[in-house]
PDB file of C-alpha atoms in Angstrom:
ATOM      1  CA  UNK A   1       3.201   5.673   2.191  1.00  0.00           C
ATOM      2  CA  UNK A   2       0.555   3.060   2.975  1.00  0.00           C
ATOM      3  CA  UNK A   3       1.595   0.069   5.086  1.00  0.00           C
ATOM      4  CA  UNK A   4      -0.617  -2.048   2.817  1.00  0.00           C
ATOM      5  CA  UNK A   5       2.172  -1.928   0.211  1.00  0.00           C
ATOM      6  CA  UNK A   6       4.335  -4.163   2.398  1.00  0.00           C
ATOM      7  CA  UNK A   7       1.744  -6.920   2.774  1.00  0.00           C
ATOM      8  CA  UNK A   8       2.782  -8.065  -0.719  1.00  0.00           C
ATOM      9  CA  UNK A   9       5.863 -10.253  -1.135  1.00  0.00           C
ATOM     10  CA  UNK A  10       9.281  -8.635  -1.525  1.00  0.00           C
ATOM     11  CA  UNK A  11       9.589  -9.285  -5.257  1.00  0.00           C
ATOM     12  CA  UNK A  12       6.474  -7.209  -5.895  1.00  0.00           C
ATOM     13  CA  UNK A  13       7.470  -4.447  -3.486  1.00  0.00           C
ATOM     14  CA  UNK A  14      11.132  -4.004  -4.502  1.00  0.00           C
ATOM     15  CA  UNK A  15      10.599  -2.048  -7.757  1.00  0.00           C
ATOM     16  CA  UNK A  16       7.905   0.113  -6.164  1.00  0.00           C
ATOM     17  CA  UNK A  17      10.386   1.443  -3.606  1.00  0.00           C
ATOM     18  CA  UNK A  18      12.629   3.053  -6.221  1.00  0.00           C
ATOM     19  CA  UNK A  19      12.430   6.810  -5.814  1.00  0.00           C
ATOM     20  CA  UNK A  20      10.972   6.537  -2.303  1.00  0.00           C
ATOM     21  CA  UNK A  21      12.581   8.540   0.501  1.00  0.00           C
ATOM     22  CA  UNK A  22      13.696   7.045   3.797  1.00  0.00           C
ATOM     23  CA  UNK A  23      14.670   9.301   6.710  1.00  0.00           C
ATOM     24  CA  UNK A  24      16.310   8.190   9.943  1.00  0.00           C
ATOM     25  CA  UNK A  25      16.337  10.466  12.991  1.00  0.00           C
ATOM     26  CA  UNK A  26      19.147  10.306  15.564  1.00  0.00           C
ATOM     27  CA  UNK A  27      20.475  12.559  18.331  1.00  0.00           C
ATOM     28  CA  UNK A  28      22.991  13.861  15.761  1.00  0.00           C
ATOM     29  CA  UNK A  29      20.307  14.815  13.252  1.00  0.00           C
ATOM     30  CA  UNK A  30      18.283  13.468  10.332  1.00  0.00           C
ATOM     31  CA  UNK A  31      19.629  11.793   7.196  1.00  0.00           C
ATOM     32  CA  UNK A  32      17.277  11.267   4.244  1.00  0.00           C
ATOM     33  CA  UNK A  33      17.995   9.266   1.116  1.00  0.00           C
ATOM     34  CA  UNK A  34      16.205   8.613  -2.151  1.00  0.00           C
ATOM     35  CA  UNK A  35      16.209   4.876  -2.845  1.00  0.00           C
ATOM     36  CA  UNK A  36      17.835   4.038  -6.201  1.00  0.00           C
ATOM     37  CA  UNK A  37      18.567   0.306  -5.952  1.00  0.00           C
ATOM     38  CA  UNK A  38      16.850  -2.624  -4.231  1.00  0.00           C
ATOM     39  CA  UNK A  39      16.975  -6.424  -4.077  1.00  0.00           C
ATOM     40  CA  UNK A  40      14.171  -8.823  -3.157  1.00  0.00           C
ATOM     41  CA  UNK A  41      14.649 -11.894  -0.960  1.00  0.00           C
ATOM     42  CA  UNK A  42      11.994 -14.550  -0.272  1.00  0.00           C
ATOM     43  CA  UNK A  43      11.834 -17.092   2.524  1.00  0.00           C
ATOM     44  CA  UNK A  44       9.518 -19.472   4.343  1.00  0.00           C
ATOM     45  CA  UNK A  45       5.900 -19.193   3.223  1.00  0.00           C
ATOM     46  CA  UNK A  46       6.505 -17.363  -0.064  1.00  0.00           C
ATOM     47  CA  UNK A  47       5.596 -18.854  -3.457  1.00  0.00           C
ATOM     48  CA  UNK A  48       8.191 -20.715  -5.561  1.00  0.00           C
ATOM     49  CA  UNK A  49      10.939 -20.623  -6.557  1.00  0.00           C
ATOM     50  CA  UNK A  50      12.832 -21.490  -3.385  1.00  0.00           C
ATOM     51  CA  UNK A  51      15.342 -18.683  -2.808  1.00  0.00           C
ATOM     52  CA  UNK A  52      18.660 -20.162  -1.602  1.00  0.00           C
ATOM     53  CA  UNK A  53      20.127 -16.661  -1.222  1.00  0.00           C
ATOM     54  CA  UNK A  54      17.690 -15.610   1.504  1.00  0.00           C
ATOM     55  CA  UNK A  55      18.517 -15.558   5.227  1.00  0.00           C
ATOM     56  CA  UNK A  56      15.024 -16.960   5.889  1.00  0.00           C
ATOM     57  CA  UNK A  57      15.043 -19.683   3.231  1.00  0.00           C
ATOM     58  CA  UNK A  58      14.569 -22.619   5.629  1.00  0.00           C
ATOM     59  CA  UNK A  59      13.497 -21.576   9.117  1.00  0.00           C
ATOM     60  CA  UNK A  60      13.118 -18.803  11.650  1.00  0.00           C
ATOM     61  CA  UNK A  61      16.208 -18.064  13.740  1.00  0.00           C
ATOM     62  CA  UNK A  62      17.266 -15.408  16.238  1.00  0.00           C
ATOM     63  CA  UNK A  63      19.136 -13.601  13.468  1.00  0.00           C
ATOM     64  CA  UNK A  64      16.352 -13.516  10.863  1.00  0.00           C
ATOM     65  CA  UNK A  65      13.332 -13.273  13.195  1.00  0.00           C
ATOM     66  CA  UNK A  66      12.386  -9.785  12.012  1.00  0.00           C
ATOM     67  CA  UNK A  67      11.835 -11.090   8.463  1.00  0.00           C
ATOM     68  CA  UNK A  68       8.924 -13.117   9.857  1.00  0.00           C
ATOM     69  CA  UNK A  69       7.471 -10.146  11.715  1.00  0.00           C
ATOM     70  CA  UNK A  70       4.850  -7.589  10.737  1.00  0.00           C
ATOM     71  CA  UNK A  71       5.148  -6.020   7.273  1.00  0.00           C
ATOM     72  CA  UNK A  72       6.538  -2.495   7.193  1.00  0.00           C
ATOM     73  CA  UNK A  73       9.219  -3.109   9.810  1.00  0.00           C
ATOM     74  CA  UNK A  74      13.017  -3.125   9.592  1.00  0.00           C
ATOM     75  CA  UNK A  75      15.244  -6.174   9.359  1.00  0.00           C
ATOM     76  CA  UNK A  76      18.887  -5.261  10.079  1.00  0.00           C
ATOM     77  CA  UNK A  77      21.820  -7.650   9.883  1.00  0.00           C
ATOM     78  CA  UNK A  78      25.603  -7.395  10.167  1.00  0.00           C
ATOM     79  CA  UNK A  79      27.224  -8.063   6.793  1.00  0.00           C
ATOM     80  CA  UNK A  80      30.694  -9.678   6.698  1.00  0.00           C
ATOM     81  CA  UNK A  81      31.111  -8.726  10.350  1.00  0.00           C
ATOM     82  CA  UNK A  82      31.650  -5.085   9.357  1.00  0.00           C
ATOM     83  CA  UNK A  83      28.607  -3.278   7.920  1.00  0.00           C
ATOM     84  CA  UNK A  84      24.953  -3.087   8.930  1.00  0.00           C
ATOM     85  CA  UNK A  85      22.443  -3.514   6.101  1.00  0.00           C
ATOM     86  CA  UNK A  86      18.774  -2.538   6.311  1.00  0.00           C
ATOM     87  CA  UNK A  87      15.884  -4.454   4.740  1.00  0.00           C
ATOM     88  CA  UNK A  88      12.216  -3.478   4.624  1.00  0.00           C
ATOM     89  CA  UNK A  89      10.073  -6.414   5.747  1.00  0.00           C
ATOM     90  CA  UNK A  90       7.266  -7.564   3.430  1.00  0.00           C
ATOM     91  CA  UNK A  91       4.577 -10.287   3.395  1.00  0.00           C
ATOM     92  CA  UNK A  92       2.010 -11.074   6.105  1.00  0.00           C
ATOM     93  CA  UNK A  93       3.273 -11.865   9.596  1.00  0.00           C
ATOM     94  CA  UNK A  94       4.736 -15.376   9.715  1.00  0.00           C
ATOM     95  CA  UNK A  95       5.747 -15.330   6.058  1.00  0.00           C
ATOM     96  CA  UNK A  96       9.300 -14.185   5.383  1.00  0.00           C
ATOM     97  CA  UNK A  97      10.343 -11.773   2.655  1.00  0.00           C
ATOM     98  CA  UNK A  98      12.124  -8.448   2.563  1.00  0.00           C
ATOM     99  CA  UNK A  99      13.654  -5.821   0.303  1.00  0.00           C
ATOM    100  CA  UNK A 100      17.321  -5.002   0.801  1.00  0.00           C
ATOM    101  CA  UNK A 101      18.180  -1.342   0.252  1.00  0.00           C
ATOM    102  CA  UNK A 102      21.301  -1.558  -1.901  1.00  0.00           C
ATOM    103  CA  UNK A 103      21.897   2.107  -2.764  1.00  0.00           C
ATOM    104  CA  UNK A 104      20.475   5.601  -2.593  1.00  0.00           C
ATOM    105  CA  UNK A 105      21.179   9.308  -2.971  1.00  0.00           C
ATOM    106  CA  UNK A 106      21.537  11.409   0.183  1.00  0.00           C
ATOM    107  CA  UNK A 107      18.983  14.237  -0.005  1.00  0.00           C
ATOM    108  CA  UNK A 108      19.237  15.680   3.533  1.00  0.00           C
ATOM    109  CA  UNK A 109      21.870  15.474   6.244  1.00  0.00           C
ATOM    110  CA  UNK A 110      24.808  15.043   3.874  1.00  0.00           C
ATOM    111  CA  UNK A 111      27.296  16.503   6.346  1.00  0.00           C
ATOM    112  CA  UNK A 112      26.312  13.920   8.958  1.00  0.00           C
ATOM    113  CA  UNK A 113      26.403  11.119   6.371  1.00  0.00           C
ATOM    114  CA  UNK A 114      29.910  12.164   5.316  1.00  0.00           C
ATOM    115  CA  UNK A 115      31.021  12.272   8.950  1.00  0.00           C
ATOM    116  CA  UNK A 116      29.759   8.728   9.563  1.00  0.00           C
ATOM    117  CA  UNK A 117      31.250   7.319   6.372  1.00  0.00           C
ATOM    118  CA  UNK A 118      34.594   9.040   6.980  1.00  0.00           C
ATOM    119  CA  UNK A 119      34.783   7.717  10.558  1.00  0.00           C
ATOM    120  CA  UNK A 120      34.141   4.193   9.259  1.00  0.00           C
ATOM    121  CA  UNK A 121      36.843   4.603   6.631  1.00  0.00           C
ATOM    122  CA  UNK A 122      39.330   5.812   9.239  1.00  0.00           C
ATOM    123  CA  UNK A 123      38.679   2.648  11.255  1.00  0.00           C
ATOM    124  CA  UNK A 124      39.573   0.507   8.234  1.00  0.00           C
ATOM    125  CA  UNK A 125      42.491   2.632   7.007  1.00  0.00           C
ATOM    126  CA  UNK A 126      45.045   1.582   9.648  1.00  0.00           C
ATOM    127  CA  UNK A 127      46.313   5.113  10.204  1.00  0.00           C
ATOM    128  CA  UNK A 128      46.256   6.150   6.542  1.00  0.00           C
ATOM    129  CA  UNK A 129      44.092   9.077   5.416  1.00  0.00           C
ATOM    130  CA  UNK A 130      41.121   7.744   3.430  1.00  0.00           C
ATOM    131  CA  UNK A 131      40.182   9.322   0.118  1.00  0.00           C
ATOM    132  CA  UNK A 132      37.333  11.875   0.065  1.00  0.00           C
ATOM    133  CA  UNK A 133      33.835  10.466  -0.456  1.00  0.00           C
ATOM    134  CA  UNK A 134      31.825  11.851  -3.351  1.00  0.00           C
ATOM    135  CA  UNK A 135      28.119  12.632  -3.132  1.00  0.00           C
ATOM    136  CA  UNK A 136      27.286   9.639  -5.356  1.00  0.00           C
ATOM    137  CA  UNK A 137      29.311   7.240  -3.184  1.00  0.00           C
ATOM    138  CA  UNK A 138      27.837   8.153   0.186  1.00  0.00           C
ATOM    139  CA  UNK A 139      25.111   5.481   0.160  1.00  0.00           C
ATOM    140  CA  UNK A 140      26.367   3.278  -2.684  1.00  0.00           C
ATOM    141  CA  UNK A 141      26.138  -0.319  -1.527  1.00  0.00           C
ATOM    142  CA  UNK A 142      24.103  -1.674   1.404  1.00  0.00           C
ATOM    143  CA  UNK A 143      26.903  -1.294   3.970  1.00  0.00           C
ATOM    144  CA  UNK A 144      27.630   2.299   3.002  1.00  0.00           C
ATOM    145  CA  UNK A 145      23.900   3.053   2.968  1.00  0.00           C
ATOM    146  CA  UNK A 146      23.487   1.664   6.468  1.00  0.00           C
ATOM    147  CA  UNK A 147      26.485   3.622   7.745  1.00  0.00           C
ATOM    148  CA  UNK A 148      25.297   6.887   6.169  1.00  0.00           C
ATOM    149  CA  UNK A 149      21.884   6.482   7.828  1.00  0.00           C
ATOM    150  CA  UNK A 150      23.405   5.505  11.189  1.00  0.00           C
ATOM    151  CA  UNK A 151      21.752   2.075  11.148  1.00  0.00           C
ATOM    152  CA  UNK A 152      22.683  -0.578  13.730  1.00  0.00           C
ATOM    153  CA  UNK A 153      21.070  -3.879  14.577  1.00  0.00           C
ATOM    154  CA  UNK A 154      20.796  -3.066  18.274  1.00  0.00           C
ATOM    155  CA  UNK A 155      18.965   0.209  17.643  1.00  0.00           C
ATOM    156  CA  UNK A 156      16.858  -0.472  14.553  1.00  0.00           C
ATOM    157  CA  UNK A 157      16.182  -4.177  13.957  1.00  0.00           C
ATOM    158  CA  UNK A 158      12.461  -4.935  14.193  1.00  0.00           C
ATOM    159  CA  UNK A 159      11.332  -1.307  14.442  1.00  0.00           C
ATOM    160  CA  UNK A 160       8.229   0.014  12.711  1.00  0.00           C
ATOM    161  CA  UNK A 161       9.147   1.961   9.557  1.00  0.00           C
ATOM    162  CA  UNK A 162       6.079   4.161  10.053  1.00  0.00           C
ATOM    163  CA  UNK A 163       7.119   5.557  13.443  1.00  0.00           C
ATOM    164  CA  UNK A 164      10.158   7.450  14.756  1.00  0.00           C
ATOM    165  CA  UNK A 165      13.066   7.241  14.179  1.00  0.00           C
ATOM    166  CA  UNK A 166      11.971   6.315  10.633  1.00  0.00           C
ATOM    167  CA  UNK A 167       9.991   8.256   8.069  1.00  0.00           C
ATOM    168  CA  UNK A 168       9.175   6.675   4.715  1.00  0.00           C
ATOM    169  CA  UNK A 169       7.361   8.205   1.764  1.00  0.00           C
ATOM    170  CA  UNK A 170       6.758   7.187  -1.829  1.00  0.00           C
ATOM    171  CA  UNK A 171       7.583   9.630  -4.645  1.00  0.00           C
ATOM    172  CA  UNK A 172       4.794  11.787  -6.012  1.00  0.00           C
ATOM    173  CA  UNK A 173       5.327  10.028  -9.359  1.00  0.00           C
ATOM    174  CA  UNK A 174       6.409   6.432  -9.938  1.00  0.00           C
ATOM    175  CA  UNK A 175       9.826   5.948 -11.531  1.00  0.00           C
ATOM    176  CA  UNK A 176       9.169   5.589 -15.240  1.00  0.00           C
ATOM    177  CA  UNK A 177      12.167   3.477 -16.271  1.00  0.00           C
ATOM    178  CA  UNK A 178      13.265   0.577 -14.048  1.00  0.00           C
ATOM    179  CA  UNK A 179      16.026  -1.903 -14.853  1.00  0.00           C
ATOM    180  CA  UNK A 180      16.292  -5.371 -13.348  1.00  0.00           C
ATOM    181  CA  UNK A 181      18.855  -8.131 -13.345  1.00  0.00           C
ATOM    182  CA  UNK A 182      20.834 -10.515 -11.135  1.00  0.00           C
ATOM    183  CA  UNK A 183      21.484  -9.730  -7.503  1.00  0.00           C
ATOM    184  CA  UNK A 184      24.952  -8.421  -6.686  1.00  0.00           C
ATOM    185  CA  UNK A 185      27.523 -10.791  -5.208  1.00  0.00           C
ATOM    186  CA  UNK A 186      25.032 -13.597  -4.487  1.00  0.00           C
ATOM    187  CA  UNK A 187      26.665 -17.010  -4.735  1.00  0.00           C
ATOM    188  CA  UNK A 188      25.510 -20.123  -6.542  1.00  0.00           C
ATOM    189  CA  UNK A 189      22.102 -20.586  -8.118  1.00  0.00           C
ATOM    190  CA  UNK A 190      20.662 -17.639  -6.153  1.00  0.00           C
ATOM    191  CA  UNK A 191      22.817 -15.408  -8.327  1.00  0.00           C
ATOM    192  CA  UNK A 192      21.689 -17.217 -11.467  1.00  0.00           C
ATOM    193  CA  UNK A 193      19.050 -17.095 -14.153  1.00  0.00           C
ATOM    194  CA  UNK A 194      16.033 -17.717 -11.931  1.00  0.00           C
ATOM    195  CA  UNK A 195      16.675 -14.693  -9.727  1.00  0.00           C
ATOM    196  CA  UNK A 196      16.868 -11.383 -11.623  1.00  0.00           C
ATOM    197  CA  UNK A 197      15.558  -9.813  -8.404  1.00  0.00           C
ATOM    198  CA  UNK A 198      17.658  -6.653  -8.314  1.00  0.00           C
ATOM    199  CA  UNK A 199      15.970  -3.409  -9.391  1.00  0.00           C
ATOM    200  CA  UNK A 200      17.575  -0.040 -10.047  1.00  0.00           C
ATOM    201  CA  UNK A 201      17.118   3.343 -11.699  1.00  0.00           C
ATOM    202  CA  UNK A 202      19.167   3.067 -14.908  1.00  0.00           C
ATOM    203  CA  UNK A 203      21.875   5.660 -15.372  1.00  0.00           C
ATOM    204  CA  UNK A 204      21.751   6.875 -11.772  1.00  0.00           C
ATOM    205  CA  UNK A 205      25.325   7.448 -10.505  1.00  0.00           C
ATOM    206  CA  UNK A 206      24.530   6.153  -7.015  1.00  0.00           C
ATOM    207  CA  UNK A 207      23.722   2.616  -8.219  1.00  0.00           C
ATOM    208  CA  UNK A 208      26.168  -0.227  -7.467  1.00  0.00           C
ATOM    209  CA  UNK A 209      28.455  -1.709 -10.088  1.00  0.00           C
ATOM    210  CA  UNK A 210      27.464  -5.305 -10.769  1.00  0.00           C
ATOM    211  CA  UNK A 211      29.694  -8.159  -9.657  1.00  0.00           C
ATOM    212  CA  UNK A 212      28.732 -11.835  -9.818  1.00  0.00           C
ATOM    213  CA  UNK A 213      28.754 -14.020  -6.744  1.00  0.00           C
ATOM    214  CA  UNK A 214      30.958 -17.080  -6.290  1.00  0.00           C
ATOM    215  CA  UNK A 215      29.914 -19.907  -8.636  1.00  0.00           C
ATOM    216  CA  UNK A 216      26.924 -17.884  -9.849  1.00  0.00           C
ATOM    217  CA  UNK A 217      25.673 -18.159 -13.412  1.00  0.00           C
ATOM    218  CA  UNK A 218      27.304 -15.775 -15.864  1.00  0.00           C
ATOM    219  CA  UNK A 219      25.526 -12.679 -17.076  1.00  0.00           C
ATOM    220  CA  UNK A 220      26.364 -10.385 -19.958  1.00  0.00           C
ATOM    221  CA  UNK A 221      25.949  -6.653 -19.362  1.00  0.00           C
ATOM    222  CA  UNK A 222      24.843  -4.334 -22.145  1.00  0.00           C
ATOM    223  CA  UNK A 223      26.157  -0.873 -21.080  1.00  0.00           C
ATOM    224  CA  UNK A 224      24.060   0.940 -23.693  1.00  0.00           C
ATOM    225  CA  UNK A 225      20.762  -0.380 -22.351  1.00  0.00           C
ATOM    226  CA  UNK A 226      22.136  -0.869 -18.799  1.00  0.00           C
ATOM    227  CA  UNK A 227      20.597  -4.340 -18.905  1.00  0.00           C
ATOM    228  CA  UNK A 228      21.679  -7.940 -18.362  1.00  0.00           C
ATOM    229  CA  UNK A 229      21.141 -11.178 -20.243  1.00  0.00           C
ATOM    230  CA  UNK A 230      22.278 -14.652 -19.316  1.00  0.00           C
ATOM    231  CA  UNK A 231      25.376 -15.928 -21.102  1.00  0.00           C
ATOM    232  CA  UNK A 232      24.808 -19.678 -21.652  1.00  0.00           C
ATOM    233  CA  UNK A 233      28.324 -20.109 -23.065  1.00  0.00           C
ATOM    234  CA  UNK A 234      29.928 -19.424 -19.676  1.00  0.00           C
TER     235      UNK A 234
END
C-alpha cells in the first residue's frame, strides 16, 4: 500500500480501505484482519461540511493530537471507558481527518483473537461464563476489532502504519460493490442526512448492525438492497 493514499481526506480514503488487510504483531503473535466496514471523520482544516461527530472538529487536544499528525499513522482512543478503537489518519499534517475501522474478518491469528476477546468478556461477565464467540463476531464493531488486534492507546497511538508492529496492504482487486449510509450510533446532526460516511461490504456477515445515535435523523433500511434512505416523516 502506498502512503500517498492517506494524504487524501478521510471521506475519500474510507471506501478504498474495504478489503484491505491490517496485521498487528505482538509478543503473543500476529493477528490479521480483512477490513469490511469503515467510517470517515473530518476535523480542522478539512472542506465543508463541518463534522460535529469528529473528535477533532474544533481544535487540537492531547487526546486527538494524532489526528493532526502525519498521514498513514494510527489514532487510538478509549471508547466509553472500555474499548480501544483504531483509526487510520488521513490528510496532510496539520489537517485532521481519519478513518475508523468499524469491523473486519480475522484472516490470521484467530486463536489469539479469540483468547483476547474471551478474556475481555470474562472481565465484563461478573463471574458468569460468556457465550462462545463466532468467527464473524470476532472483530465486529470497533471495540471488538481493537481487542482482537491487541490495540491499546499506550502502545499504538501515533505509530506509523507502514512499520512494525503494523503491516497494511490493499487487496489485489478493489471491492466491486460498496454500500454507504449513516454512521453507527452517532448522535445529533452528525448521524443525520449530511453524513452518510459509513462504508461497508454489503452482505458480509462481519459488518455491524445499524443503530441510530441519540437524536439523530431517522433512516429507513432496505434489507434487500442493504441500503439506507432518509425518512423525512420521522
